Amino acid sequence: MAHVTFGGKPVTLLGNEVKVGDKAPNFTVLDNALNEKTLDDFKGVRIIASVPSLDTGVCDAETRRFNEEAARLDGVSVLTVSVDLPFAQKRWCGAAGLENAITLSDHRDLSFGKAYGVVIEGLRLLARAVFVVDSNNNVTYVEYVKEVTEHPNYEAALEAAKRAK
């Protein structure tokens, strides 16, 4: 598994580590209207970003940046997954002025977190990670951010999304 720290302290990630070349695991999460969503509900190239909570500075900045930059990429969507409740995600989207952002809640079953190996044991939070999935559901890019409180490599993820078909 990926070696990750949170606030400088090592944490254990639960679930299955995903690698480039894997078929993207399916998952079931909730959208802001409490509807179940799976990977198959989203087509084309997907940047999937897992974050601990939209109500933190780094998660807020990351979600804004990926949504702003991906909007300029044809056929690329950004899915931001956290364990925040759908109501909190909807409130955040409105306050951030990102009404079209796709935020998905994994609070109910940790389905995404377990499938992608990002559940932080003992905290019920998701580690910061970025996955790029192509239109055939192949994983073409993976970054498990080494320190959960730091930013991902935006440029590398966006380049991978541009190259994915």
JSON list of N, CA, C and O in Angstrom, two decimals, residues 33-72:
[
{"chain": "A", "resi": 33, "resn": "ALA", "atom": "N", "xyz": [-28.21, 15.16, -4.10]},
{"chain": "A", "resi": 33, "resn": "ALA", "atom": "CA", "xyz": [-29.65, 14.97, -3.96]},
{"chain": "A", "resi": 33, "resn": "ALA", "atom": "C", "xyz": [-29.97, 13.61, -3.33]},
{"chain": "A", "resi": 33, "resn": "ALA", "atom": "O", "xyz": [-31.11, 13.14, -3.39]},
{"chain": "A", "resi": 34, "resn": "LEU", "atom": "N", "xyz": [-28.95, 12.96, -2.77]},
{"chain": "A", "resi": 34, "resn": "LEU", "atom": "CA", "xyz": [-29.07, 11.65, -2.11]},
{"chain": "A", "resi": 34, "resn": "LEU", "atom": "C", "xyz": [-29.34, 10.50, -3.08]},
{"chain": "A", "resi": 34, "resn": "LEU", "atom": "O", "xyz": [-29.82, 9.44, -2.67]},
{"chain": "A", "resi": 35, "resn": "ASN", "atom": "N", "xyz": [-29.05, 10.71, -4.35]},
{"chain": "A", "resi": 35, "resn": "ASN", "atom": "CA", "xyz": [-29.19, 9.64, -5.34]},
{"chain": "A", "resi": 35, "resn": "ASN", "atom": "C", "xyz": [-27.91, 8.82, -5.38]},
{"chain": "A", "resi": 35, "resn": "ASN", "atom": "O", "xyz": [-26.81, 9.38, -5.32]},
{"chain": "A", "resi": 36, "resn": "GLU", "atom": "N", "xyz": [-28.06, 7.49, -5.50]},
{"chain": "A", "resi": 36, "resn": "GLU", "atom": "CA", "xyz": [-26.88, 6.64, -5.64]},
{"chain": "A", "resi": 36, "resn": "GLU", "atom": "C", "xyz": [-26.25, 6.86, -7.00]},
{"chain": "A", "resi": 36, "resn": "GLU", "atom": "O", "xyz": [-26.95, 6.97, -8.01]},
{"chain": "A", "resi": 37, "resn": "LYS", "atom": "N", "xyz": [-24.93, 6.93, -7.02]},
{"chain": "A", "resi": 37, "resn": "LYS", "atom": "CA", "xyz": [-24.16, 7.06, -8.25]},
{"chain": "A", "resi": 37, "resn": "LYS", "atom": "C", "xyz": [-23.05, 6.03, -8.25]},
{"chain": "A", "resi": 37, "resn": "LYS", "atom": "O", "xyz": [-22.49, 5.71, -7.19]},
{"chain": "A", "resi": 38, "resn": "THR", "atom": "N", "xyz": [-22.74, 5.53, -9.44]},
{"chain": "A", "resi": 38, "resn": "THR", "atom": "CA", "xyz": [-21.63, 4.59, -9.60]},
{"chain": "A", "resi": 38, "resn": "THR", "atom": "C", "xyz": [-20.68, 5.15, -10.65]},
{"chain": "A", "resi": 38, "resn": "THR", "atom": "O", "xyz": [-21.00, 6.13, -11.34]},
{"chain": "A", "resi": 39, "resn": "LEU", "atom": "N", "xyz": [-19.56, 4.50, -10.82]},
{"chain": "A", "resi": 39, "resn": "LEU", "atom": "CA", "xyz": [-18.59, 4.94, -11.84]},
{"chain": "A", "resi": 39, "resn": "LEU", "atom": "C", "xyz": [-19.25, 5.00, -13.21]},
{"chain": "A", "resi": 39, "resn": "LEU", "atom": "O", "xyz": [-19.00, 5.91, -13.99]},
{"chain": "A", "resi": 40, "resn": "ASP", "atom": "N", "xyz": [-20.12, 4.04, -13.50]},
{"chain": "A", "resi": 40, "resn": "ASP", "atom": "CA", "xyz": [-20.76, 3.97, -14.81]},
{"chain": "A", "resi": 40, "resn": "ASP", "atom": "C", "xyz": [-21.73, 5.11, -15.10]},
{"chain": "A", "resi": 40, "resn": "ASP", "atom": "O", "xyz": [-22.14, 5.29, -16.24]},
{"chain": "A", "resi": 41, "resn": "ASP", "atom": "N", "xyz": [-22.10, 5.87, -14.07]},
{"chain": "A", "resi": 41, "resn": "ASP", "atom": "CA", "xyz": [-22.98, 7.02, -14.29]},
{"chain": "A", "resi": 41, "resn": "ASP", "atom": "C", "xyz": [-22.24, 8.20, -14.93]},
{"chain": "A", "resi": 41, "resn": "ASP", "atom": "O", "xyz": [-22.88, 9.17, -15.34]},
{"chain": "A", "resi": 42, "resn": "PHE", "atom": "N", "xyz": [-20.93, 8.11, -15.01]},
{"chain": "A", "resi": 42, "resn": "PHE", "atom": "CA", "xyz": [-20.12, 9.20, -15.54]},
{"chain": "A", "resi": 42, "resn": "PHE", "atom": "C", "xyz": [-19.33, 8.66, -16.72]},
{"chain": "A", "resi": 42, "resn": "PHE", "atom": "O", "xyz": [-18.61, 7.68, -16.61]},
{"chain": "A", "resi": 43, "resn": "LYS", "atom": "N", "xyz": [-19.45, 9.30, -17.85]},
{"chain": "A", "resi": 43, "resn": "LYS", "atom": "CA", "xyz": [-18.81, 8.84, -19.10]},
{"chain": "A", "resi": 43, "resn": "LYS", "atom": "C", "xyz": [-17.64, 9.72, -19.47]},
{"chain": "A", "resi": 43, "resn": "LYS", "atom": "O", "xyz": [-17.47, 10.81, -18.93]},
{"chain": "A", "resi": 44, "resn": "GLY", "atom": "N", "xyz": [-16.85, 9.24, -20.41]},
{"chain": "A", "resi": 44, "resn": "GLY", "atom": "CA", "xyz": [-15.69, 9.98, -20.87]},
{"chain": "A", "resi": 44, "resn": "GLY", "atom": "C", "xyz": [-14.53, 9.84, -19.92]},
{"chain": "A", "resi": 44, "resn": "GLY", "atom": "O", "xyz": [-14.47, 8.92, -19.10]},
{"chain": "A", "resi": 45, "resn": "VAL", "atom": "N", "xyz": [-13.59, 10.75, -20.02]},
{"chain": "A", "resi": 45, "resn": "VAL", "atom": "CA", "xyz": [-12.43, 10.77, -19.14]},
{"chain": "A", "resi": 45, "resn": "VAL", "atom": "C", "xyz": [-12.84, 11.40, -17.82]},
{"chain": "A", "resi": 45, "resn": "VAL", "atom": "O", "xyz": [-13.51, 12.43, -17.79]},
{"chain": "A", "resi": 46, "resn": "ARG", "atom": "N", "xyz": [-12.43, 10.78, -16.73]},
{"chain": "A", "resi": 46, "resn": "ARG", "atom": "CA", "xyz": [-12.78, 11.28, -15.41]},
{"chain": "A", "resi": 46, "resn": "ARG", "atom": "C", "xyz": [-11.53, 11.48, -14.56]},
{"chain": "A", "resi": 46, "resn": "ARG", "atom": "O", "xyz": [-10.69, 10.59, -14.50]},
{"chain": "A", "resi": 47, "resn": "ILE", "atom": "N", "xyz": [-11.43, 12.66, -13.96]},
{"chain": "A", "resi": 47, "resn": "ILE", "atom": "CA", "xyz": [-10.46, 12.89, -12.90]},
{"chain": "A", "resi": 47, "resn": "ILE", "atom": "C", "xyz": [-11.23, 12.65, -11.61]},
{"chain": "A", "resi": 47, "resn": "ILE", "atom": "O", "xyz": [-12.22, 13.34, -11.34]},
{"chain": "A", "resi": 48, "resn": "ILE", "atom": "N", "xyz": [-10.81, 11.67, -10.83]},
{"chain": "A", "resi": 48, "resn": "ILE", "atom": "CA", "xyz": [-11.48, 11.38, -9.56]},
{"chain": "A", "resi": 48, "resn": "ILE", "atom": "C", "xyz": [-10.53, 11.78, -8.45]},
{"chain": "A", "resi": 48, "resn": "ILE", "atom": "O", "xyz": [-9.43, 11.22, -8.32]},
{"chain": "A", "resi": 49, "resn": "ALA", "atom": "N", "xyz": [-10.94, 12.77, -7.67]},
{"chain": "A", "resi": 49, "resn": "ALA", "atom": "CA", "xyz": [-10.12, 13.26, -6.57]},
{"chain": "A", "resi": 49, "resn": "ALA", "atom": "C", "xyz": [-10.79, 12.91, -5.25]},
{"chain": "A", "resi": 49, "resn": "ALA", "atom": "O", "xyz": [-11.94, 13.27, -5.02]},
{"chain": "A", "resi": 50, "resn": "SER", "atom": "N", "xyz": [-10.07, 12.17, -4.40]},
{"chain": "A", "resi": 50, "resn": "SER", "atom": "CA", "xyz": [-10.59, 11.92, -3.06]},
{"chain": "A", "resi": 50, "resn": "SER", "atom": "C", "xyz": [-9.95, 12.93, -2.13]},
{"chain": "A", "resi": 50, "resn": "SER", "atom": "O", "xyz": [-8.75, 13.21, -2.23]},
{"chain": "A", "resi": 51, "resn": "VAL", "atom": "N", "xyz": [-10.77, 13.50, -1.26]},
{"chain": "A", "resi": 51, "resn": "VAL", "atom": "CA", "xyz": [-10.31, 14.53, -0.32]},
{"chain": "A", "resi": 51, "resn": "VAL", "atom": "C", "xyz": [-10.88, 14.24, 1.06]},
{"chain": "A", "resi": 51, "resn": "VAL", "atom": "O", "xyz": [-11.96, 13.65, 1.18]},
{"chain": "A", "resi": 52, "resn": "PRO", "atom": "N", "xyz": [-10.17, 14.65, 2.12]},
{"chain": "A", "resi": 52, "resn": "PRO", "atom": "CA", "xyz": [-10.70, 14.43, 3.47]},
{"chain": "A", "resi": 52, "resn": "PRO", "atom": "C", "xyz": [-12.00, 15.18, 3.75]},
{"chain": "A", "resi": 52, "resn": "PRO", "atom": "O", "xyz": [-12.96, 14.62, 4.25]},
{"chain": "A", "resi": 53, "resn": "SER", "atom": "N", "xyz": [-12.05, 16.48, 3.41]},
{"chain": "A", "resi": 53, "resn": "SER", "atom": "CA", "xyz": [-13.26, 17.28, 3.64]},
{"chain": "A", "resi": 53, "resn": "SER", "atom": "C", "xyz": [-13.19, 18.56, 2.84]},
{"chain": "A", "resi": 53, "resn": "SER", "atom": "O", "xyz": [-12.18, 19.27, 2.87]},
{"chain": "A", "resi": 54, "resn": "LEU", "atom": "N", "xyz": [-14.29, 18.87, 2.15]},
{"chain": "A", "resi": 54, "resn": "LEU", "atom": "CA", "xyz": [-14.35, 20.11, 1.38]},
{"chain": "A", "resi": 54, "resn": "LEU", "atom": "C", "xyz": [-14.20, 21.35, 2.25]},
{"chain": "A", "resi": 54, "resn": "LEU", "atom": "O", "xyz": [-13.87, 22.42, 1.75]},
{"chain": "A", "resi": 55, "resn": "ASP", "atom": "N", "xyz": [-14.45, 21.21, 3.55]},
{"chain": "A", "resi": 55, "resn": "ASP", "atom": "CA", "xyz": [-14.39, 22.34, 4.48]},
{"chain": "A", "resi": 55, "resn": "ASP", "atom": "C", "xyz": [-12.99, 22.63, 5.00]},
{"chain": "A", "resi": 55, "resn": "ASP", "atom": "O", "xyz": [-12.83, 23.26, 6.04]},
{"chain": "A", "resi": 56, "resn": "THR", "atom": "N", "xyz": [-11.96, 22.15, 4.29]},
{"chain": "A", "resi": 56, "resn": "THR", "atom": "CA", "xyz": [-10.59, 22.48, 4.66]},
{"chain": "A", "resi": 56, "resn": "THR", "atom": "C", "xyz": [-9.95, 23.25, 3.52]},
{"chain": "A", "resi": 56, "resn": "THR", "atom": "O", "xyz": [-10.36, 23.12, 2.36]},
{"chain": "A", "resi": 57, "resn": "GLY", "atom": "N", "xyz": [-8.94, 24.04, 3.84]},
{"chain": "A", "resi": 57, "resn": "GLY", "atom": "CA", "xyz": [-8.33, 24.92, 2.84]},
{"chain": "A", "resi": 57, "resn": "GLY", "atom": "C", "xyz": [-7.76, 24.21, 1.63]},
{"chain": "A", "resi": 57, "resn": "GLY", "atom": "O", "xyz": [-7.99, 24.63, 0.49]},
{"chain": "A", "resi": 58, "resn": "VAL", "atom": "N", "xyz": [-7.00, 23.14, 1.85]},
{"chain": "A", "resi": 58, "resn": "VAL", "atom": "CA", "xyz": [-6.38, 22.44, 0.72]},
{"chain": "A", "resi": 58, "resn": "VAL", "atom": "C", "xyz": [-7.44, 21.75, -0.13]},
{"chain": "A", "resi": 58, "resn": "VAL", "atom": "O", "xyz": [-7.39, 21.82, -1.37]},
{"chain": "A", "resi": 59, "resn": "CYS", "atom": "N", "xyz": [-8.42, 21.12, 0.49]},
{"chain": "A", "resi": 59, "resn": "CYS", "atom": "CA", "xyz": [-9.49, 20.44, -0.26]},
{"chain": "A", "resi": 59, "resn": "CYS", "atom": "C", "xyz": [-10.31, 21.44, -1.07]},
{"chain": "A", "resi": 59, "resn": "CYS", "atom": "O", "xyz": [-10.66, 21.18, -2.22]},
{"chain": "A", "resi": 60, "resn": "ASP", "atom": "N", "xyz": [-10.60, 22.57, -0.46]},
{"chain": "A", "resi": 60, "resn": "ASP", "atom": "CA", "xyz": [-11.33, 23.64, -1.14]},
{"chain": "A", "resi": 60, "resn": "ASP", "atom": "C", "xyz": [-10.54, 24.10, -2.36]},
{"chain": "A", "resi": 60, "resn": "ASP", "atom": "O", "xyz": [-11.08, 24.15, -3.48]},
{"chain": "A", "resi": 61, "resn": "ALA", "atom": "N", "xyz": [-9.27, 24.41, -2.18]},
{"chain": "A", "resi": 61, "resn": "ALA", "atom": "CA", "xyz": [-8.44, 24.90, -3.28]},
{"chain": "A", "resi": 61, "resn": "ALA", "atom": "C", "xyz": [-8.29, 23.84, -4.37]},
{"chain": "A", "resi": 61, "resn": "ALA", "atom": "O", "xyz": [-8.34, 24.16, -5.57]},
{"chain": "A", "resi": 62, "resn": "GLU", "atom": "N", "xyz": [-8.10, 22.59, -3.97]},
{"chain": "A", "resi": 62, "resn": "GLU", "atom": "CA", "xyz": [-7.95, 21.50, -4.94]},
{"chain": "A", "resi": 62, "resn": "GLU", "atom": "C", "xyz": [-9.20, 21.33, -5.79]},
{"chain": "A", "resi": 62, "resn": "GLU", "atom": "O", "xyz": [-9.13, 21.23, -7.02]},
{"chain": "A", "resi": 63, "resn": "THR", "atom": "N", "xyz": [-10.34, 21.32, -5.15]},
{"chain": "A", "resi": 63, "resn": "THR", "atom": "CA", "xyz": [-11.60, 21.12, -5.87]},
{"chain": "A", "resi": 63, "resn": "THR", "atom": "C", "xyz": [-11.85, 22.27, -6.84]},
{"chain": "A", "resi": 63, "resn": "THR", "atom": "O", "xyz": [-12.26, 22.06, -7.98]},
{"chain": "A", "resi": 64, "resn": "ARG", "atom": "N", "xyz": [-11.60, 23.48, -6.39]},
{"chain": "A", "resi": 64, "resn": "ARG", "atom": "CA", "xyz": [-11.75, 24.66, -7.26]},
{"chain": "A", "resi": 64, "resn": "ARG", "atom": "C", "xyz": [-10.82, 24.55, -8.47]},
{"chain": "A", "resi": 64, "resn": "ARG", "atom": "O", "xyz": [-11.23, 24.73, -9.61]},
{"chain": "A", "resi": 65, "resn": "ARG", "atom": "N", "xyz": [-9.55, 24.24, -8.21]},
{"chain": "A", "resi": 65, "resn": "ARG", "atom": "CA", "xyz": [-8.57, 24.22, -9.31]},
{"chain": "A", "resi": 65, "resn": "ARG", "atom": "C", "xyz": [-8.89, 23.14, -10.33]},
{"chain": "A", "resi": 65, "resn": "ARG", "atom": "O", "xyz": [-8.88, 23.40, -11.54]},
{"chain": "A", "resi": 66, "resn": "PHE", "atom": "N", "xyz": [-9.16, 21.92, -9.88]},
{"chain": "A", "resi": 66, "resn": "PHE", "atom": "CA", "xyz": [-9.47, 20.86, -10.84]},
{"chain": "A", "resi": 66, "resn": "PHE", "atom": "C", "xyz": [-10.71, 21.20, -11.65]},
{"chain": "A", "resi": 66, "resn": "PHE", "atom": "O", "xyz": [-10.75, 20.98, -12.86]},
{"chain": "A", "resi": 67, "resn": "ASN", "atom": "N", "xyz": [-11.73, 21.75, -11.01]},
{"chain": "A", "resi": 67, "resn": "ASN", "atom": "CA", "xyz": [-12.95, 22.10, -11.74]},
{"chain": "A", "resi": 67, "resn": "ASN", "atom": "C", "xyz": [-12.72, 23.23, -12.72]},
{"chain": "A", "resi": 67, "resn": "ASN", "atom": "O", "xyz": [-13.22, 23.19, -13.85]},
{"chain": "A", "resi": 68, "resn": "GLU", "atom": "N", "xyz": [-11.95, 24.24, -12.36]},
{"chain": "A", "resi": 68, "resn": "GLU", "atom": "CA", "xyz": [-11.68, 25.36, -13.26]},
{"chain": "A", "resi": 68, "resn": "GLU", "atom": "C", "xyz": [-10.83, 24.92, -14.45]},
{"chain": "A", "resi": 68, "resn": "GLU", "atom": "O", "xyz": [-11.11, 25.27, -15.59]},
{"chain": "A", "resi": 69, "resn": "GLU", "atom": "N", "xyz": [-9.79, 24.13, -14.20]},
{"chain": "A", "resi": 69, "resn": "GLU", "atom": "CA", "xyz": [-8.89, 23.73, -15.29]},
{"chain": "A", "resi": 69, "resn": "GLU", "atom": "C", "xyz": [-9.50, 22.65, -16.17]},
{"chain": "A", "resi": 69, "resn": "GLU", "atom": "O", "xyz": [-9.31, 22.66, -17.38]},
{"chain": "A", "resi": 70, "resn": "ALA", "atom": "N", "xyz": [-10.23, 21.73, -15.59]},
{"chain": "A", "resi": 70, "resn": "ALA", "atom": "CA", "xyz": [-10.84, 20.66, -16.39]},
{"chain": "A", "resi": 70, "resn": "ALA", "atom": "C", "xyz": [-11.97, 21.19, -17.26]},
{"chain": "A", "resi": 70, "resn": "ALA", "atom": "O", "xyz": [-12.28, 20.62, -18.30]},
{"chain": "A", "resi": 71, "resn": "ALA", "atom": "N", "xyz": [-12.57, 22.31, -16.86]},
{"chain": "A", "resi": 71, "resn": "ALA", "atom": "CA", "xyz": [-13.64, 22.91, -17.67]},
{"chain": "A", "resi": 71, "resn": "ALA", "atom": "C", "xyz": [-13.13, 23.28, -19.06]},
{"chain": "A", "resi": 71, "resn": "ALA", "atom": "O", "xyz": [-13.90, 23.37, -20.01]},
{"chain": "A", "resi": 72, "resn": "ARG", "atom": "N", "xyz": [-11.83, 23.49, -19.18]},
{"chain": "A", "resi": 72, "resn": "ARG", "atom": "CA", "xyz": [-11.22, 23.83, -20.47]},
{"chain": "A", "resi": 72, "resn": "ARG", "atom": "C", "xyz": [-10.83, 22.59, -21.28]},
{"chain": "A", "resi": 72, "resn": "ARG", "atom": "O", "xyz": [-10.34, 22.72, -22.40]}
]
